[in-house]
PDB file of C-alpha atoms (C1' of nucleotides) in Angstrom:
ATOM      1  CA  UNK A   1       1.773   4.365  64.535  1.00 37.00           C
ATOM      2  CA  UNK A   2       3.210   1.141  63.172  1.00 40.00           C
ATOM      3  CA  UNK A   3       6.802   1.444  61.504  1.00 37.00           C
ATOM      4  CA  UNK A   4       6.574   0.267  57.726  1.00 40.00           C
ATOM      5  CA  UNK A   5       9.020  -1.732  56.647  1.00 37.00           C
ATOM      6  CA  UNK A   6      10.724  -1.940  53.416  1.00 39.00           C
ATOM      7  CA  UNK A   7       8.985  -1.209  50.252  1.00 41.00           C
ATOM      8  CA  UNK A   8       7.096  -3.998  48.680  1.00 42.00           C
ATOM      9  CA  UNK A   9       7.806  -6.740  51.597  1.00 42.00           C
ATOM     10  CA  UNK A  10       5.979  -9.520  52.032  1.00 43.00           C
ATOM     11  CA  UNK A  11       3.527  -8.685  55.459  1.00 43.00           C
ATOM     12  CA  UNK A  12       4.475  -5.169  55.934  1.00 51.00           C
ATOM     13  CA  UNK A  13       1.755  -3.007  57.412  1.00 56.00           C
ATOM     14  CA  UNK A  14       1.835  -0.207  55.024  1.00 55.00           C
ATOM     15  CA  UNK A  15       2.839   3.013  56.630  1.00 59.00           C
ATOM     16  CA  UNK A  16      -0.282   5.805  56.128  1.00 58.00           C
ATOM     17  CA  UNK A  17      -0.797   8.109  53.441  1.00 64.00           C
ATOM     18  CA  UNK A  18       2.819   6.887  52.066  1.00 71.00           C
ATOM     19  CA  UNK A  19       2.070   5.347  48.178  1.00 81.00           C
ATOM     20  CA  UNK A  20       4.318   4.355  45.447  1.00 84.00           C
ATOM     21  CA  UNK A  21       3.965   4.181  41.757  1.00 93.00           C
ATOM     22  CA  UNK A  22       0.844   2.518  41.508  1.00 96.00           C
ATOM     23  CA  UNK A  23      -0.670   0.714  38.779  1.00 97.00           C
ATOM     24  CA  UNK A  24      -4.634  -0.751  37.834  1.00 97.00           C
ATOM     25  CA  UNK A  25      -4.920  -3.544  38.975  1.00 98.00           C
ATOM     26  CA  UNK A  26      -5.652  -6.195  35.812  1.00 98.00           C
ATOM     27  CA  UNK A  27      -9.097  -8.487  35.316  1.00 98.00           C
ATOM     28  CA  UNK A  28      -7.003 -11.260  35.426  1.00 98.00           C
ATOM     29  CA  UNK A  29      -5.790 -10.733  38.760  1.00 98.00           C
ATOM     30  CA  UNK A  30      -9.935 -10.799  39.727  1.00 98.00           C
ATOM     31  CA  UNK A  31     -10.630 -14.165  37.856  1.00 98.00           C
ATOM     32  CA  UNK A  32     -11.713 -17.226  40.009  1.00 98.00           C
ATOM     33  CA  UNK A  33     -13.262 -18.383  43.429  1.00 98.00           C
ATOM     34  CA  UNK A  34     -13.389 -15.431  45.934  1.00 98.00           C
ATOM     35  CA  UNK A  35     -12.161 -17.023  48.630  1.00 98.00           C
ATOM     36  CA  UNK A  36      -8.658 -17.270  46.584  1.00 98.00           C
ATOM     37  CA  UNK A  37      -8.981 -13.542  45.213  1.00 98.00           C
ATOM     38  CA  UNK A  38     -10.343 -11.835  48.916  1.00 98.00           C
ATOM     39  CA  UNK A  39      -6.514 -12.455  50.334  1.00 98.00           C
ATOM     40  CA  UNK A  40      -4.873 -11.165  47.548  1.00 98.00           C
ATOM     41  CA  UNK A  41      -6.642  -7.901  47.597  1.00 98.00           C
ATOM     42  CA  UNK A  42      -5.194  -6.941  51.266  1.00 98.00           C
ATOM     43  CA  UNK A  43      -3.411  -3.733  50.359  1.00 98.00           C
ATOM     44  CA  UNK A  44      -4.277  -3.098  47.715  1.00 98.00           C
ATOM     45  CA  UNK A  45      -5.776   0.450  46.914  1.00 98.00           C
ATOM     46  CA  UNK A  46      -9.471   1.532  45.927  1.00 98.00           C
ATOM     47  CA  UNK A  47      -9.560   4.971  44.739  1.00 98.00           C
ATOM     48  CA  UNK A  48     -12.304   7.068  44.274  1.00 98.00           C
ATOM     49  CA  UNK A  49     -12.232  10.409  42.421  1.00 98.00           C
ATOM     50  CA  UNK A  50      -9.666  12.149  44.648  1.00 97.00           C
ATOM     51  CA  UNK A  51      -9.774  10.179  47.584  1.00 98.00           C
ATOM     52  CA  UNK A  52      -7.884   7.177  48.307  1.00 98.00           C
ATOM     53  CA  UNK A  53      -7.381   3.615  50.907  1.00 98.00           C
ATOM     54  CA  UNK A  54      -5.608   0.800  51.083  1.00 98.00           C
ATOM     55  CA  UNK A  55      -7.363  -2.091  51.989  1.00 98.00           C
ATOM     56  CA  UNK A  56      -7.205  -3.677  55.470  1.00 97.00           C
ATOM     57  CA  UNK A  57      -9.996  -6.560  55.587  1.00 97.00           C
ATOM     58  CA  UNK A  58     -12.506  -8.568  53.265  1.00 98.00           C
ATOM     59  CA  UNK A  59     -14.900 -10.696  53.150  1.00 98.00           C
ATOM     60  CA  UNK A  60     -15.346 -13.991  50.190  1.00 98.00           C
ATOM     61  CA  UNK A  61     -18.404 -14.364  48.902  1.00 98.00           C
ATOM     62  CA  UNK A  62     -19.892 -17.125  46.472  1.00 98.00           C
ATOM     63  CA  UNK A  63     -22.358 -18.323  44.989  1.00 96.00           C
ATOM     64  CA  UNK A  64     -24.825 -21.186  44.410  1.00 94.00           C
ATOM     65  CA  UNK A  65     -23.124 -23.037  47.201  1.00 96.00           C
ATOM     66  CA  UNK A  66     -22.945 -19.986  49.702  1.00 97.00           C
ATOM     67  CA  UNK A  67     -25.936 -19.618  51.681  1.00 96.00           C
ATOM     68  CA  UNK A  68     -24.443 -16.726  53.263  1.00 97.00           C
ATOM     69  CA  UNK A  69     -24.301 -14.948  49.404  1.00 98.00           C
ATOM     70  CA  UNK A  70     -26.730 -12.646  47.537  1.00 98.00           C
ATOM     71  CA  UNK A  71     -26.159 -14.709  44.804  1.00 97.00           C
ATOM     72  CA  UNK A  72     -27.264 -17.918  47.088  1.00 97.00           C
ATOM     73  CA  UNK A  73     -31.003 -18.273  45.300  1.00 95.00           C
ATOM     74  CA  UNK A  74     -29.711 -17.168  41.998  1.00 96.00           C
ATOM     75  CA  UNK A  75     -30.232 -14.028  40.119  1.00 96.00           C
ATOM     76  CA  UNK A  76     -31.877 -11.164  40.966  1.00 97.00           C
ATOM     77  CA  UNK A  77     -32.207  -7.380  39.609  1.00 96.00           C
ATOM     78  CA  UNK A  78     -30.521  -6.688  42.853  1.00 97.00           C
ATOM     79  CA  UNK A  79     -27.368  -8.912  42.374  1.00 98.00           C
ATOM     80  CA  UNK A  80     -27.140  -9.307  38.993  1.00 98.00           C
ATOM     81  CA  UNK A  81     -23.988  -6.943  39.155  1.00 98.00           C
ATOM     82  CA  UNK A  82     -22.274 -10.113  41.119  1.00 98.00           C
ATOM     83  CA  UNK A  83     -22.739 -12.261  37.544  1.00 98.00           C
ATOM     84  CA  UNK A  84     -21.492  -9.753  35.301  1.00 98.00           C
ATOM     85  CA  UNK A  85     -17.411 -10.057  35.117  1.00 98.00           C
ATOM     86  CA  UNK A  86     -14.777 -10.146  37.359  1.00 98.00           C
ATOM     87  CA  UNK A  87     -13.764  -6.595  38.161  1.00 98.00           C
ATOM     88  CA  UNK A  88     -17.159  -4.579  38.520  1.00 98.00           C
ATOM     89  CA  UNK A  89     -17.930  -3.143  41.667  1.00 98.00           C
ATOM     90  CA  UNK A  90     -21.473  -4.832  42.952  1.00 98.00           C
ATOM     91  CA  UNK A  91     -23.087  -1.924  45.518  1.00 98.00           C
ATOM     92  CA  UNK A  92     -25.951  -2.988  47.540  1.00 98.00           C
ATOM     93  CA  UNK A  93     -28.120  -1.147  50.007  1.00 97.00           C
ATOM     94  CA  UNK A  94     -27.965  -2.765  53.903  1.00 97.00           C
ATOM     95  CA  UNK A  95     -30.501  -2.169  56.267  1.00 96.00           C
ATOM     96  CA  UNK A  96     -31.893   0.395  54.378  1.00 95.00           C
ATOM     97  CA  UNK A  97     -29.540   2.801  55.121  1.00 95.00           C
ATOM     98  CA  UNK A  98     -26.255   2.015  54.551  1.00 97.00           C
ATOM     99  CA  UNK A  99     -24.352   1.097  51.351  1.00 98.00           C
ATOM    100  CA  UNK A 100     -21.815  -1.867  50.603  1.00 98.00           C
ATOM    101  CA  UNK A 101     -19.192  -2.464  47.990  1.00 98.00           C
ATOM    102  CA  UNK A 102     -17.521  -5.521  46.401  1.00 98.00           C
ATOM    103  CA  UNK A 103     -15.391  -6.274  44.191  1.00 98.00           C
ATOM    104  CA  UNK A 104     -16.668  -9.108  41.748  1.00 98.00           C
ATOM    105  CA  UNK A 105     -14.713 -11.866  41.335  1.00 98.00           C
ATOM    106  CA  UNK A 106     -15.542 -15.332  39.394  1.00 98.00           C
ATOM    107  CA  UNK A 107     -15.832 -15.688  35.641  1.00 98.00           C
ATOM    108  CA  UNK A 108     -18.767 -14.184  33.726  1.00 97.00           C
ATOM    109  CA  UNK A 109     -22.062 -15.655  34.630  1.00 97.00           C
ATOM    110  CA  UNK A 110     -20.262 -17.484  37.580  1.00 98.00           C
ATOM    111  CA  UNK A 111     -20.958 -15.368  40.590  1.00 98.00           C
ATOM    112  CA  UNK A 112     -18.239 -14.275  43.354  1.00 98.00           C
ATOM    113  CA  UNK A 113     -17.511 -11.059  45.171  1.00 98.00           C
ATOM    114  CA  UNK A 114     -15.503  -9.596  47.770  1.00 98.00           C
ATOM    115  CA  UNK A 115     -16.868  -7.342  50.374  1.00 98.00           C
ATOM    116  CA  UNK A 116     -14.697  -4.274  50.910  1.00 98.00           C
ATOM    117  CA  UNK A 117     -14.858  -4.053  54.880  1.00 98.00           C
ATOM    118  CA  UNK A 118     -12.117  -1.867  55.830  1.00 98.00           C
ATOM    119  CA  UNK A 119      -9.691   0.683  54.455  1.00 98.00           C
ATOM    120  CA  UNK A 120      -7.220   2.622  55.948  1.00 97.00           C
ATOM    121  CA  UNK A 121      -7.988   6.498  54.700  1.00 97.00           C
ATOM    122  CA  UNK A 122      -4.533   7.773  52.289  1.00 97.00           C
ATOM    123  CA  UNK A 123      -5.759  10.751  50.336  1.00 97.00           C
ATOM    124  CA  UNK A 124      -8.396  12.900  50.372  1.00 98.00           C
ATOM    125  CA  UNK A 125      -9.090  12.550  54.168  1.00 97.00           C
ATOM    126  CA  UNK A 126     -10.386  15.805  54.417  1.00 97.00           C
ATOM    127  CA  UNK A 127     -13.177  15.025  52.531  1.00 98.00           C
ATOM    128  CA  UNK A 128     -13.907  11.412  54.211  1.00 98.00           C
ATOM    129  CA  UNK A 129     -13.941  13.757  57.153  1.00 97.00           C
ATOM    130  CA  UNK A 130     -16.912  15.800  55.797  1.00 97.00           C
ATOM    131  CA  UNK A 131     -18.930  12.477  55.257  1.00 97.00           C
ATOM    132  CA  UNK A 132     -18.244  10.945  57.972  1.00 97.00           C
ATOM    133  CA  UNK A 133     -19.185  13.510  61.066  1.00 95.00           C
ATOM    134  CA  UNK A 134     -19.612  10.811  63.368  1.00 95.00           C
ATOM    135  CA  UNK A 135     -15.976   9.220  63.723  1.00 96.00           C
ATOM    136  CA  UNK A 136     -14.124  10.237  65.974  1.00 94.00           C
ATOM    137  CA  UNK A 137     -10.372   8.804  65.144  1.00 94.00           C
ATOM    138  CA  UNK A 138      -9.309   8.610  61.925  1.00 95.00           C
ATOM    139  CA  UNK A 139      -8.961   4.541  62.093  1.00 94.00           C
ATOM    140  CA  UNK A 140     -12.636   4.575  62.281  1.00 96.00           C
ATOM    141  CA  UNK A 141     -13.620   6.826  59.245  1.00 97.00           C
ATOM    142  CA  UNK A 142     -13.499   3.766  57.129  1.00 97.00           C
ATOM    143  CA  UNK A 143     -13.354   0.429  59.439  1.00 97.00           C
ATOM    144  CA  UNK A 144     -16.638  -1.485  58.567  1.00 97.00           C
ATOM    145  CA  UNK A 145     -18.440  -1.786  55.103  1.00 98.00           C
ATOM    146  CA  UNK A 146     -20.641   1.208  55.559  1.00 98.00           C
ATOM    147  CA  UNK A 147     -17.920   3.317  56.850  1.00 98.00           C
ATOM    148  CA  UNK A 148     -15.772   2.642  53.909  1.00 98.00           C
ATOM    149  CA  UNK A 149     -18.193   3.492  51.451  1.00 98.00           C
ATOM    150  CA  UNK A 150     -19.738   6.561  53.204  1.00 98.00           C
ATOM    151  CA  UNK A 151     -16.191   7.803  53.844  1.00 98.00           C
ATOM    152  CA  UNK A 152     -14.988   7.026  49.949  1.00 98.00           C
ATOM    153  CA  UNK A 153     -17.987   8.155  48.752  1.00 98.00           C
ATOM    154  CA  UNK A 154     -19.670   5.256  47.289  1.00 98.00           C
ATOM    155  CA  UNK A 155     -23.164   4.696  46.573  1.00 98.00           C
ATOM    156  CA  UNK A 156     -25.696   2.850  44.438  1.00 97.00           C
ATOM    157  CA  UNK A 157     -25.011   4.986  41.451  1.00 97.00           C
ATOM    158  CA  UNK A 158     -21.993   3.089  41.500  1.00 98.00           C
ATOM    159  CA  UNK A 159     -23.113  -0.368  41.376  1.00 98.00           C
ATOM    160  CA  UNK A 160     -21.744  -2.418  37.596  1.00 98.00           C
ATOM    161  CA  UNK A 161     -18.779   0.292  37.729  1.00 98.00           C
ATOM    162  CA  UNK A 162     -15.750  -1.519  35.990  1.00 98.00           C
ATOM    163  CA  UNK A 163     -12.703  -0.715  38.427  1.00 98.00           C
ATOM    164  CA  UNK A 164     -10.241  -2.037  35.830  1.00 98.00           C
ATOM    165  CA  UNK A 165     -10.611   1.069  33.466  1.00 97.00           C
ATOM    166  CA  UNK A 166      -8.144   3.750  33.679  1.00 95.00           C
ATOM    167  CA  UNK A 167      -9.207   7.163  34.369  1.00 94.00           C
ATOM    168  CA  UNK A 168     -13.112   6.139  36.015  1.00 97.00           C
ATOM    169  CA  UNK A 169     -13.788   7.339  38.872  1.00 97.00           C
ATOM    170  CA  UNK A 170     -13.628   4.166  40.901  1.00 98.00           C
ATOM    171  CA  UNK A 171     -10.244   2.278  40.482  1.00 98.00           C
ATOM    172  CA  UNK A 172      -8.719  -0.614  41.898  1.00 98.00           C
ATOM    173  CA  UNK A 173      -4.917   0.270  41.726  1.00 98.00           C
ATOM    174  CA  UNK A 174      -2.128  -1.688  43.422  1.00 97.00           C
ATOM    175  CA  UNK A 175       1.378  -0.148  44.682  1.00 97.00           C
ATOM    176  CA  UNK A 176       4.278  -1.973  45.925  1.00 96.00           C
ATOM    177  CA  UNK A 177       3.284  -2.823  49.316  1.00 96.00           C
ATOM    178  CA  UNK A 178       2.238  -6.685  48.558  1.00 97.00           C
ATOM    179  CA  UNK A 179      -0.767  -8.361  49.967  1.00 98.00           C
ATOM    180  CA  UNK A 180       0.246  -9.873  53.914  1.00 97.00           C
ATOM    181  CA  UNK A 181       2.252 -12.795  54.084  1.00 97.00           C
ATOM    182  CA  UNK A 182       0.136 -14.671  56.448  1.00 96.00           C
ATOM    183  CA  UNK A 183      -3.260 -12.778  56.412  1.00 97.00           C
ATOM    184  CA  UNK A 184      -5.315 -13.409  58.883  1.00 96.00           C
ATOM    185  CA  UNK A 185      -8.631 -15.162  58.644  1.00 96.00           C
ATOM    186  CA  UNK A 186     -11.776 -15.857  60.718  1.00 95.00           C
ATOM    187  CA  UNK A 187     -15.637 -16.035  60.428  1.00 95.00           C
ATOM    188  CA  UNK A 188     -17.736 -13.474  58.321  1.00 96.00           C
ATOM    189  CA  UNK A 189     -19.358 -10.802  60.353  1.00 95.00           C
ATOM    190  CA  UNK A 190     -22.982 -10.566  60.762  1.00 94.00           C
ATOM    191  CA  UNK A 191     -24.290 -13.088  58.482  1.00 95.00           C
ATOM    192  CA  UNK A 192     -26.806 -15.821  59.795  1.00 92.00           C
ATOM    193  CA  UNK A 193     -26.163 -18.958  57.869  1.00 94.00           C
ATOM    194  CA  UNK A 194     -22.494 -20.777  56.628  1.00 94.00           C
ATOM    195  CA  UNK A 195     -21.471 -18.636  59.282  1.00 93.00           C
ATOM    196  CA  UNK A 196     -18.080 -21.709  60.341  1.00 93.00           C
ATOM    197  CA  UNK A 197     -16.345 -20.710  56.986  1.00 96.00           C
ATOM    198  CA  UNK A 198     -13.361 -18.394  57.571  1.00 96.00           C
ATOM    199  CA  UNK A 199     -13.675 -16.272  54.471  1.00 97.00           C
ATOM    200  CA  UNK A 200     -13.039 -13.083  56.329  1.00 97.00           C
ATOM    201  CA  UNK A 201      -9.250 -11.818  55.829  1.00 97.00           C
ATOM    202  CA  UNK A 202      -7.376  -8.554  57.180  1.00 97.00           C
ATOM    203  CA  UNK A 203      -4.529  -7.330  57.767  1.00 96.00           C
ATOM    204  CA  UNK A 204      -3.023  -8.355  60.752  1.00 94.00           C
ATOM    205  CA  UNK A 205      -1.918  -6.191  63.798  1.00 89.00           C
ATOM    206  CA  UNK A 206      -3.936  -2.763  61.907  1.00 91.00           C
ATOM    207  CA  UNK A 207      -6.016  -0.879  64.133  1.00 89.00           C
ATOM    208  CA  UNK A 208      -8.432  -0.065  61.577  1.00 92.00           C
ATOM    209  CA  UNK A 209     -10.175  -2.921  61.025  1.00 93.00           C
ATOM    210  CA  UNK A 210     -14.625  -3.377  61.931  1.00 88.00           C
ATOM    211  CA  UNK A 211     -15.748  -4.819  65.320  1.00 80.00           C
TER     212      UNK A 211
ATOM    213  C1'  DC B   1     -13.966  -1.488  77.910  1.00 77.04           C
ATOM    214  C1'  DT B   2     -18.778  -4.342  76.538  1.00 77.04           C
ATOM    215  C1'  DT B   3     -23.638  -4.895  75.679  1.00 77.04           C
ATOM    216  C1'  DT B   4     -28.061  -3.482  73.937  1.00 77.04           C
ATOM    217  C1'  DG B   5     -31.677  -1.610  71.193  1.00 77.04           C
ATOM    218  C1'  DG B   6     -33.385   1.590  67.588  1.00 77.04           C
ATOM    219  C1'  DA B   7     -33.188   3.401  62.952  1.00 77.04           C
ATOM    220  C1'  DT B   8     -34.933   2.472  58.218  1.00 77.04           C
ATOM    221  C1'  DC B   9     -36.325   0.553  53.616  1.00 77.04           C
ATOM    222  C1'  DG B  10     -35.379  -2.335  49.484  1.00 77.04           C
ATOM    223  C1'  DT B  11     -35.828  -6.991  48.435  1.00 77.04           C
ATOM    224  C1'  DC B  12     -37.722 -11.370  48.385  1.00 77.04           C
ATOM    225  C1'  DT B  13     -41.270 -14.708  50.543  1.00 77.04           C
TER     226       DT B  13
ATOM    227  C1'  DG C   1     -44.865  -9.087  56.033  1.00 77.04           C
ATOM    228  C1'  DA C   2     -40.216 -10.333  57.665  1.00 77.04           C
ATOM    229  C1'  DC C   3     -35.547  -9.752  57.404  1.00 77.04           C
ATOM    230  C1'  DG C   4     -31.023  -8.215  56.807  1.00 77.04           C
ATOM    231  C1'  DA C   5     -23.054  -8.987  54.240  1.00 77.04           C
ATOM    232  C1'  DT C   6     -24.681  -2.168  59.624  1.00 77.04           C
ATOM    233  C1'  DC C   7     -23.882   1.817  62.560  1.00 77.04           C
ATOM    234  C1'  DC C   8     -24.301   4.550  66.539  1.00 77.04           C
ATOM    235  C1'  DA C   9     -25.651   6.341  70.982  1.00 77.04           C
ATOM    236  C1'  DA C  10     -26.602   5.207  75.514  1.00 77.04           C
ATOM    237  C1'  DA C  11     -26.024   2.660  79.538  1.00 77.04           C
ATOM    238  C1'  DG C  12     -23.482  -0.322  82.611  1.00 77.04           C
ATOM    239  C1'  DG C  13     -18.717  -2.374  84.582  1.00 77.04           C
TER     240       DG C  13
END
DNA sequence: CTTTGGATCGTCT
DNA sequence: GACGATCCAAAGG
């Protein structure tokens, strides 16, 4: 296991199931272009009921101009969580099977979202465990969009959830380990089209990211 | 370790 | 009627 370094450094790679005093993480902090907002969510925590992670890697989505986006053709009953304001969570369905979260970014009627992709598992393990009988490690209960929501316990019921509200059960909360330093960034996994723009970020050196 | 193919269904063409 | 912002098991090196 990695050794953390000092609280609330600049790049450390958060040491697991160790949190401080966390706090919700505001609206404000969500406003604008997702590319800008994707980096600054690296470690930062999503809770769900019981059960908490600390992000690892991301992916920025946008909108009009993103032919990679949901939001690429305009609006749809499916995405219309992704024009609503920044801080809902915007849940889709993927392959018919699996479910995937992001965190909407943008301004109200401007639509922007980051894709959750990886989390390393903090609390309530035990219970990402249960719905997740077919990792192996625990780096893998959560590493890949899916993962992460099977293992947290996300689904569509889920979808226009406001994470800024204290006491739902889906929370975006923030401790002091700081977003990375120098994040690292590449190409957005397994999308067809715009697929040169690096607008995927993790956490660098973690072994739970996907892939 | 890497590569490959199947599962499965809502959404949009 | 085609296609995914994916995952996993199986097979091969």
């Amino acid at each position: 296991m990695t050794v953390p370094g000092p609280a609330g450094a600049a790049g450390e790679v958060a040491a697991p199931g160790v949190v401080g005093r966390t706090r919700q993480v505001r609206r404000a902090e969500l406003t604008g272009p997702a590319v800008d907002v994707a980096p600054r969510l690296l470690n930062a925590l999503v809770a769900v009921g019981d059960r908490l992670g600390r992000i690892l890697e991301v992916e920025a989505y946008a909108g009009a101009d993103d032919p990679a986006s949901h939001a690429h053709r305009g609006r749809t009953a499916r995405n219309a969580t992704m024009f609503g304001r920044p801080g809902l969570l915007y849940v889709y369905r993927s392959y018919g099977i699996h479910w995937c979260a992001n965190v909407v970014a943008g301004t109200e009627g401007v639509a922007q979202a980051v894709l959750l992709r990886a989390v390393a598992p903090v609390r309530g393990i035990e219970a990402m465990w249960a719905d997740r009988p077919a990792a192996r490690r625990e780096r893998d209960l959560a590493s890949g969009p899916g993962k992460l929501c099977a293992a947290l316990g996300i689904t569509g019921e889920d979808d226009g959830a406001d994470l800024c509200v204290a006491g739902a059960r889906v929370r975006l909360l923030r401790d002091a380990v700081g977003p990375p330093a120098e994040p690292a960034a590449g190409a957005r996994i397994g999308i067809t089209r715009a697929v040169d723009r690096p607008w995927r970020f993790h956490v660098p050196g973690h072994p739970g990211v996907s892939r």
